[in-house]
PDB file of C-alpha atoms in Angstrom:
ATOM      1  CA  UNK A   1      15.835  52.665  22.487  1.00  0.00           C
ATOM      2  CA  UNK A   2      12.305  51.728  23.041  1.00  0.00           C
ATOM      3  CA  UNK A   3      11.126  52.788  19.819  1.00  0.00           C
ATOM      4  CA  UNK A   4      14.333  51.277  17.923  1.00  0.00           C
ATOM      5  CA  UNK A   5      13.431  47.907  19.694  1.00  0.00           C
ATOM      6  CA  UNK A   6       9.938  47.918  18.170  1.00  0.00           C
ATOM      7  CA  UNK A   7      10.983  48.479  14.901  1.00  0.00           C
ATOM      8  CA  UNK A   8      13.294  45.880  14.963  1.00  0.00           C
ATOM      9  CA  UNK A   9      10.719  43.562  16.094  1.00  0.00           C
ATOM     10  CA  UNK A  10       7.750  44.677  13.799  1.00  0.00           C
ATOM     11  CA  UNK A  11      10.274  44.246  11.318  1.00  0.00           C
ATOM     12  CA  UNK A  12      10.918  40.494  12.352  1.00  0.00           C
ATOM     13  CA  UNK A  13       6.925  39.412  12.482  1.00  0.00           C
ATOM     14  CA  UNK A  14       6.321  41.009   9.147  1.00  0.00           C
ATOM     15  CA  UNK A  15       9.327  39.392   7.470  1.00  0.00           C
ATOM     16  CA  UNK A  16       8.789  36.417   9.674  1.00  0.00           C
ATOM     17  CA  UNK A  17       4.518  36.743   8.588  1.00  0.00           C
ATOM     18  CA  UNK A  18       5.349  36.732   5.051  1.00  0.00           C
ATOM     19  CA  UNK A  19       7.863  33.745   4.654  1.00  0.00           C
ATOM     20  CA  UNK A  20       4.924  32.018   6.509  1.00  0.00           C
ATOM     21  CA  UNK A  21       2.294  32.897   3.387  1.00  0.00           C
ATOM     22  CA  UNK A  22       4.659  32.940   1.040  1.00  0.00           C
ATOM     23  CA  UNK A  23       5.132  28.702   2.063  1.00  0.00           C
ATOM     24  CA  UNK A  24       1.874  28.459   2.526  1.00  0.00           C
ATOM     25  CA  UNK A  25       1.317  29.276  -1.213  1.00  0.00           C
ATOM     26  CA  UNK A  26       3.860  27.168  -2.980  1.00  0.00           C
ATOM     27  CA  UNK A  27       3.688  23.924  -0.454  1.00  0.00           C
ATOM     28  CA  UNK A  28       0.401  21.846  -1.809  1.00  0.00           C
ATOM     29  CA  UNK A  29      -0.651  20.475   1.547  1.00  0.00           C
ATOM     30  CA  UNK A  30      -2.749  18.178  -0.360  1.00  0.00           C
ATOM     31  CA  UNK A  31       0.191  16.099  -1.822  1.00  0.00           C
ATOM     32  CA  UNK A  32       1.750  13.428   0.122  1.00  0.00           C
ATOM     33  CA  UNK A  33       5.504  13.782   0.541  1.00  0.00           C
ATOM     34  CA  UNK A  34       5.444   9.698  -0.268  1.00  0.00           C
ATOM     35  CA  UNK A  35       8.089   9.406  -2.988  1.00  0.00           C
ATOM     36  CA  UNK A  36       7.040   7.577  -6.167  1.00  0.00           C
ATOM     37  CA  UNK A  37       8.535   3.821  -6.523  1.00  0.00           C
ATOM     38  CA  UNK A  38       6.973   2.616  -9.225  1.00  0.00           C
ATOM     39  CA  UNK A  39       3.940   1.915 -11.567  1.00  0.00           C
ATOM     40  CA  UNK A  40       1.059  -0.753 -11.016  1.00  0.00           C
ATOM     41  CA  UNK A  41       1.005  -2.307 -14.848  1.00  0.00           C
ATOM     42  CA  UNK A  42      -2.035  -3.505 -16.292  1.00  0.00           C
ATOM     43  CA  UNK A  43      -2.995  -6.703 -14.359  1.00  0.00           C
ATOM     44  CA  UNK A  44      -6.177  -9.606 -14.674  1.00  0.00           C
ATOM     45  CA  UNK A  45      -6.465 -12.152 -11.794  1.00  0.00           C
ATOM     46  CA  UNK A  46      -9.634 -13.749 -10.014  1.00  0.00           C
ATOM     47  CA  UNK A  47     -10.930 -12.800  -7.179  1.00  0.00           C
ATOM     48  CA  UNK A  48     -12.130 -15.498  -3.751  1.00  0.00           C
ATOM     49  CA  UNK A  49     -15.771 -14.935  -5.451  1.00  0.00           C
ATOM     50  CA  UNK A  50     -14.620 -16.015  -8.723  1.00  0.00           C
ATOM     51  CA  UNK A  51     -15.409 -12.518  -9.863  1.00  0.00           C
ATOM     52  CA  UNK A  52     -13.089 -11.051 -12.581  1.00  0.00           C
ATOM     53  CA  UNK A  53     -10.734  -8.299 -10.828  1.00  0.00           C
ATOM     54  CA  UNK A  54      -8.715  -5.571 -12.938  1.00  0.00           C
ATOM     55  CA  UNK A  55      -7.090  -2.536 -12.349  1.00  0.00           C
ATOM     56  CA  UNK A  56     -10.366  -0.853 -13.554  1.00  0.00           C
ATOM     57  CA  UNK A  57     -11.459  -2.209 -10.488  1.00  0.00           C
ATOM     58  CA  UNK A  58      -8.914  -0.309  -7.817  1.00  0.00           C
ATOM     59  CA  UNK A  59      -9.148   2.972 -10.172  1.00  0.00           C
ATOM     60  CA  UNK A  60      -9.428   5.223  -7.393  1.00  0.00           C
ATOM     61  CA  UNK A  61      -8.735   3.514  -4.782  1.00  0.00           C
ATOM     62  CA  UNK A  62      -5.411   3.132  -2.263  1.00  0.00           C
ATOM     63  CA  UNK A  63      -4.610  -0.148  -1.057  1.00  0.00           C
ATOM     64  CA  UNK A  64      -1.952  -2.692  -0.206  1.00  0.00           C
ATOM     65  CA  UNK A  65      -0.586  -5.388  -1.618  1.00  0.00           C
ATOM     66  CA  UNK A  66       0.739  -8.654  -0.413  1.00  0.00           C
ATOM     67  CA  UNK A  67       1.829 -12.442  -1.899  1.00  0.00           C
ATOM     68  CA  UNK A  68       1.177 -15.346   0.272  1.00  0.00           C
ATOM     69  CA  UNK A  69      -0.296 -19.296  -0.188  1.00  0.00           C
ATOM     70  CA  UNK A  70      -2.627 -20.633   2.100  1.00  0.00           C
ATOM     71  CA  UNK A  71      -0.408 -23.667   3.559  1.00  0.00           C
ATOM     72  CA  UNK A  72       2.137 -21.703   4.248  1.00  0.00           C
ATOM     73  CA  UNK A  73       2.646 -22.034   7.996  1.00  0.00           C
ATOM     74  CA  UNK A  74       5.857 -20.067   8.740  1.00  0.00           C
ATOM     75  CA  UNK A  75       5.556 -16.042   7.833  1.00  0.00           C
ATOM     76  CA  UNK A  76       2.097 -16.205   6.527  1.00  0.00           C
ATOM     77  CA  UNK A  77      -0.031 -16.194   9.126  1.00  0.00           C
ATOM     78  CA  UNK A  78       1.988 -13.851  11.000  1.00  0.00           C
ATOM     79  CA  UNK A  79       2.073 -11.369   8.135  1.00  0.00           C
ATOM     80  CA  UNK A  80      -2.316 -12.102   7.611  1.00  0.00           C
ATOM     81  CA  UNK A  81      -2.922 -10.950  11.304  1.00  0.00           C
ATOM     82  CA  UNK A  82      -0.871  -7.940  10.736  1.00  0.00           C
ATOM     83  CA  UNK A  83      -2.972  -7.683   7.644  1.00  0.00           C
ATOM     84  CA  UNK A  84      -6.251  -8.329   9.399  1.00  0.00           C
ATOM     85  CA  UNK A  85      -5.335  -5.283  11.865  1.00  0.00           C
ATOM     86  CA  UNK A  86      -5.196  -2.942   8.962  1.00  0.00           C
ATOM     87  CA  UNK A  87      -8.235  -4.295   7.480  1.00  0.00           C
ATOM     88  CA  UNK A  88      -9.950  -3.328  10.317  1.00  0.00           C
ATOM     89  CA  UNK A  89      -8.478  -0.001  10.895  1.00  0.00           C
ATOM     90  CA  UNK A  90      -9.937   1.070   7.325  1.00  0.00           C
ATOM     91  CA  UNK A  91     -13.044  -1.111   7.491  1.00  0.00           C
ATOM     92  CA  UNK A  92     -15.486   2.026   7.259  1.00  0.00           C
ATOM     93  CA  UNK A  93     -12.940   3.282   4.443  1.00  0.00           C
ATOM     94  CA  UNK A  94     -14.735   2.772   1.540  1.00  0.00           C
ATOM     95  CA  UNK A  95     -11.453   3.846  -0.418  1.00  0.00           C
ATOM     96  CA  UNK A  96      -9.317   1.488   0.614  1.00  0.00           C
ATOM     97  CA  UNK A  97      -8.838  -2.336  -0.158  1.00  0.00           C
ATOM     98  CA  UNK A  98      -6.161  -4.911   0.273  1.00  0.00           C
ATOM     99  CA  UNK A  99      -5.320  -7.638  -2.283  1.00  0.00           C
ATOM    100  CA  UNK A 100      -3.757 -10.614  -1.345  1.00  0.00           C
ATOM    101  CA  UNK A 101      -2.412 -12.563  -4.294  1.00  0.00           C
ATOM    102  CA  UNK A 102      -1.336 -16.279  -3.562  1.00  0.00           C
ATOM    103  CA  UNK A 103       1.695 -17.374  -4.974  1.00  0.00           C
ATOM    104  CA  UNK A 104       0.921 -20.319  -5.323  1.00  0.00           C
ATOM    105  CA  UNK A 105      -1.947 -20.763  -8.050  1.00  0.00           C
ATOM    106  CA  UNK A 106      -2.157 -24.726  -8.595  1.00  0.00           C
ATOM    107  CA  UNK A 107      -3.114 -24.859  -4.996  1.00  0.00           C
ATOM    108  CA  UNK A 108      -4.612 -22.040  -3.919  1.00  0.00           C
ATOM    109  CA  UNK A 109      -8.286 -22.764  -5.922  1.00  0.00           C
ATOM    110  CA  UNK A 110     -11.015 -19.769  -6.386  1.00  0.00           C
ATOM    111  CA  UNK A 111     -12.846 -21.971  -3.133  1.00  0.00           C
ATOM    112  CA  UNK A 112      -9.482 -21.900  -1.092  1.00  0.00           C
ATOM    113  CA  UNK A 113      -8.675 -18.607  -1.414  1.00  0.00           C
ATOM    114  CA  UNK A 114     -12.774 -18.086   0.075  1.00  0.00           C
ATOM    115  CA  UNK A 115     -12.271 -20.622   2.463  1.00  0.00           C
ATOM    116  CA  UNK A 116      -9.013 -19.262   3.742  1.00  0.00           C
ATOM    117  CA  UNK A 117     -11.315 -15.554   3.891  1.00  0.00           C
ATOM    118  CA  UNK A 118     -13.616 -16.742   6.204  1.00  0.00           C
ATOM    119  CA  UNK A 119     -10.924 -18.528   8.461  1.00  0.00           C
ATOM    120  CA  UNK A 120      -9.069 -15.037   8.551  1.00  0.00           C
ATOM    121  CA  UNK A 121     -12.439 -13.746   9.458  1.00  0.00           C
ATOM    122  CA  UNK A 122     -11.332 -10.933   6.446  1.00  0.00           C
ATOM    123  CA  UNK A 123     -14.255  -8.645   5.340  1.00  0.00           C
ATOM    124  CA  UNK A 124     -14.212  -9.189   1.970  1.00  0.00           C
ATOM    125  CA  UNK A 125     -15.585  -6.487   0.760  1.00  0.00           C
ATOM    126  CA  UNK A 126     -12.408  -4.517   1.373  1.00  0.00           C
ATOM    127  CA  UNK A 127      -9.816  -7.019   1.443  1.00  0.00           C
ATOM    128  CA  UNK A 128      -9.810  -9.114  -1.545  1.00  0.00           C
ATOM    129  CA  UNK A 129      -7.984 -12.856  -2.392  1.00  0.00           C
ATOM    130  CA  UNK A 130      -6.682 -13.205  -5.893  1.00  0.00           C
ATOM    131  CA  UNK A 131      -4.752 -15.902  -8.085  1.00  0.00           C
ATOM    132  CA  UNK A 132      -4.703 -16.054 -11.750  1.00  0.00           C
ATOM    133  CA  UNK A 133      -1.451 -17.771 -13.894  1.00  0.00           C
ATOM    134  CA  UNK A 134       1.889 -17.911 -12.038  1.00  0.00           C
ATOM    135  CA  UNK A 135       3.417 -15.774 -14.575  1.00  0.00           C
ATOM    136  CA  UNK A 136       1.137 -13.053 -14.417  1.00  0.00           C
ATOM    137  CA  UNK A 137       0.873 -13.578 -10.456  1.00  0.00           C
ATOM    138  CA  UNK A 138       5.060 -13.581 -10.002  1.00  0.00           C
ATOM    139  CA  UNK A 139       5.596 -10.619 -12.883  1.00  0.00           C
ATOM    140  CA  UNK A 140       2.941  -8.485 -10.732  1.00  0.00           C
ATOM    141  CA  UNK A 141       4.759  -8.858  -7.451  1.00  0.00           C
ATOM    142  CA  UNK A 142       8.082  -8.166  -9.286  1.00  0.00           C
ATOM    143  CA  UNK A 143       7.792  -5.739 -12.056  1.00  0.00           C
ATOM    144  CA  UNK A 144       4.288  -3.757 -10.270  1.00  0.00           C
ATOM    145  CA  UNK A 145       4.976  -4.110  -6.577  1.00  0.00           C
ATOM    146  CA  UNK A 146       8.764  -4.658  -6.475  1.00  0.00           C
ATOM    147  CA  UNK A 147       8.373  -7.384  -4.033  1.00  0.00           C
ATOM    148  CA  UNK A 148      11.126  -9.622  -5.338  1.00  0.00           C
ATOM    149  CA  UNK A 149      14.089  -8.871  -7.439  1.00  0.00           C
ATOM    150  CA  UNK A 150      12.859  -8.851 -11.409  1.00  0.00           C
ATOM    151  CA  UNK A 151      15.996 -10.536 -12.745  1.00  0.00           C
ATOM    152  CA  UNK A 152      14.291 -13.546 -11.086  1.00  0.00           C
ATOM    153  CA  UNK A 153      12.151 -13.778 -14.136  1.00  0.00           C
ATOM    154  CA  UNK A 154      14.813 -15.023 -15.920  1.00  0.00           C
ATOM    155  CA  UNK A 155      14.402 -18.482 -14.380  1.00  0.00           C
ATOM    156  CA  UNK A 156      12.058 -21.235 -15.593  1.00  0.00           C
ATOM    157  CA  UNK A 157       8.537 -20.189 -14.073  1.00  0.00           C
ATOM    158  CA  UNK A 158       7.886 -23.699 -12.452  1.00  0.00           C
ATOM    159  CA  UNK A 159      11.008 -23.038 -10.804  1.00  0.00           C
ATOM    160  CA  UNK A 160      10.433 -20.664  -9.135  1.00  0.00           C
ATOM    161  CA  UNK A 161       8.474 -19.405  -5.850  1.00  0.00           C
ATOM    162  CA  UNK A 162       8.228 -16.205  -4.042  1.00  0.00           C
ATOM    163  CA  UNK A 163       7.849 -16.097  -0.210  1.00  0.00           C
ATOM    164  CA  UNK A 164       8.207 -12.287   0.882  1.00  0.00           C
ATOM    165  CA  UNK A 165       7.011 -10.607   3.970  1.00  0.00           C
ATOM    166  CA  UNK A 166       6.865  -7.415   2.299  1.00  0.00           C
ATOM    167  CA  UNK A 167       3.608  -5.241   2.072  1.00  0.00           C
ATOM    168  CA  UNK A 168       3.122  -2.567  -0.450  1.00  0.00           C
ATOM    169  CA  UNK A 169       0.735   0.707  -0.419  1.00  0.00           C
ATOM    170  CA  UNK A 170      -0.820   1.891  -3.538  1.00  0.00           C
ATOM    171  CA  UNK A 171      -1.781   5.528  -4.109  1.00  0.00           C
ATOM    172  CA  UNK A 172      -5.152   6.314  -6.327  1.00  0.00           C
ATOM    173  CA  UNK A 173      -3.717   6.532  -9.752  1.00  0.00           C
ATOM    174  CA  UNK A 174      -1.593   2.928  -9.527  1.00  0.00           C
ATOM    175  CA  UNK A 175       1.641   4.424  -7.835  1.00  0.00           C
ATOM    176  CA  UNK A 176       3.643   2.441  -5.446  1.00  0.00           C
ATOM    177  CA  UNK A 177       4.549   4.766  -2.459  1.00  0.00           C
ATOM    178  CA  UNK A 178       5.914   2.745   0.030  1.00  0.00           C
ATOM    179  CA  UNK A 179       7.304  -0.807   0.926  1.00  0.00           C
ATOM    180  CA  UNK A 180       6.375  -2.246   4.608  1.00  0.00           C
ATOM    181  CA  UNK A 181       7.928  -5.010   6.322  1.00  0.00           C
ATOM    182  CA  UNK A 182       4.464  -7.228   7.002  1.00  0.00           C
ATOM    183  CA  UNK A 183       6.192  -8.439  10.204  1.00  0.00           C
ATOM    184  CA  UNK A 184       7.770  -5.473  12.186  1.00  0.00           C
ATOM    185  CA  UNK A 185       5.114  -3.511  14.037  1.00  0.00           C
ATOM    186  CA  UNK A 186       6.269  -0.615  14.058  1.00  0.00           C
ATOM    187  CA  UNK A 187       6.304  -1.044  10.322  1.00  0.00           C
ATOM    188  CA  UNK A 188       2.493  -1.902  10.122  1.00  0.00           C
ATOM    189  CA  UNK A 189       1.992   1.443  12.580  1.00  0.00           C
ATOM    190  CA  UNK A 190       3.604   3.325   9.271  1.00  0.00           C
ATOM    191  CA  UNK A 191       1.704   1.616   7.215  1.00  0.00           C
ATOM    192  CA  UNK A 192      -1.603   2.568   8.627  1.00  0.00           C
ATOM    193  CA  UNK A 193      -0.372   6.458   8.745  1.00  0.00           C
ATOM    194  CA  UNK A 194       0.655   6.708   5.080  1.00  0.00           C
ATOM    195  CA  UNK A 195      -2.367   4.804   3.874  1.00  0.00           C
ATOM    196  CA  UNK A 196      -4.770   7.292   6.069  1.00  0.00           C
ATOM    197  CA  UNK A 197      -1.576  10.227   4.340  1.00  0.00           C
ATOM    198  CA  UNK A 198      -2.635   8.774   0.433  1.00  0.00           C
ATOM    199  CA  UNK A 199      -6.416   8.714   1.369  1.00  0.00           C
ATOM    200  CA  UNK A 200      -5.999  12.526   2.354  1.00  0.00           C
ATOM    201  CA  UNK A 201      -4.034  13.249  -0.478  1.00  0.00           C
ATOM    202  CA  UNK A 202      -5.765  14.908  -3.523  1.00  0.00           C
ATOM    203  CA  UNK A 203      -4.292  13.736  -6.914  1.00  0.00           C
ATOM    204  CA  UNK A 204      -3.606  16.182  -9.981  1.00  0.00           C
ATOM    205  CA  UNK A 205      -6.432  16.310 -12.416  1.00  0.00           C
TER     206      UNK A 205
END
């Protein structure tokens, strides 16, 4: 019975041994299990240092994006310190950056958006302050990020304003892989372990 017992177990480890290598070889532990929720579209905005900022510029790079305006004084500043605590989380990470795009453009000048920086105390060579033309500002956060609903395009731009507390993360090659809510914290907890999951993450090609 002995020798019957081994068997039966030798047999076990080896079968259980080789569904172990054979996972091993078809599961990429480089890949993020992230799912895909969209594509970052070509986009052109200014940053706080009146530098031009493209997507050229993030090639390579994860980060998160947000919409805010600087005289905001309900969600905003909540959702900025929860944004500051990432920023420093990552602030050694020279692969990651956040981009905060205002929302509102007429007010939120190239020297607001710097002097709003500094008040945040926001290392800005990391975390980055844009505005550009409504349009192009609203379309990003609808039809790149899908922070608001897209039909809302639909309405006449001076309309129309977006106030979300919604965060998204940004993979290396422009993919949206996750939405965060800027003001839960166990949201901004996930939010810190996917962006350290995409920095980890090796891309095809």
């Amino acid at each position: 019975m002995k020798r019957k017992t081994w068997l039966y177990l030798s047999f076990f480890v080896l079968l259980f041994g080789g569904f172990y290598v054979f996972l091993s070889a078809t599961i990429d532990s480089s890949k993020s299990r992230l799912p895909v929720l969209n594509i970052v579209r070509p986009f052109s905005f200014e940053r706080q240092d009146g530098r031009h900022i493209t997507g050229r510029d993030v090639a390579g790079k994860v980060y998160a994006a947000e919409f805010f305006f600087t005289t905001c004084e309900g969600i905003c500043p909540k959702m900025n310190r929860n944004m500051k605590k990432v920023s420093d989380q990552f602030r050694d990470e020279k692969d990651f950056l956040i981009l905060s795009h205002t929302v509102d453009p007429e007010t939120d000048s190239v020297a607001r958006l710097k002097l709003y920086a500094d008040s945040l105390g926001a290392d800005t060579k990391s975390w980055w302050f844009l505005t550009g033309s409504k349009d192009s500002l609203y379309k990003a956060a609808r039809e790149s990020y899908i922070l608001d609903d897209p039909n809302n395009n639909a309405t006449n731009i001076d309309e129309q304003f977006i106030h979300t507390q919604f965060f998204a993360l940004v993979d290396r090659i422009g993919q949206v892989r996750g939405i965060y809510d800027g003001l839960k914290k166990d949201e901004i907890e996930k939010l810190i372990t996917d962006i350290k999951d995409l920095l980890n993450e090796k891309p095809a090609g």
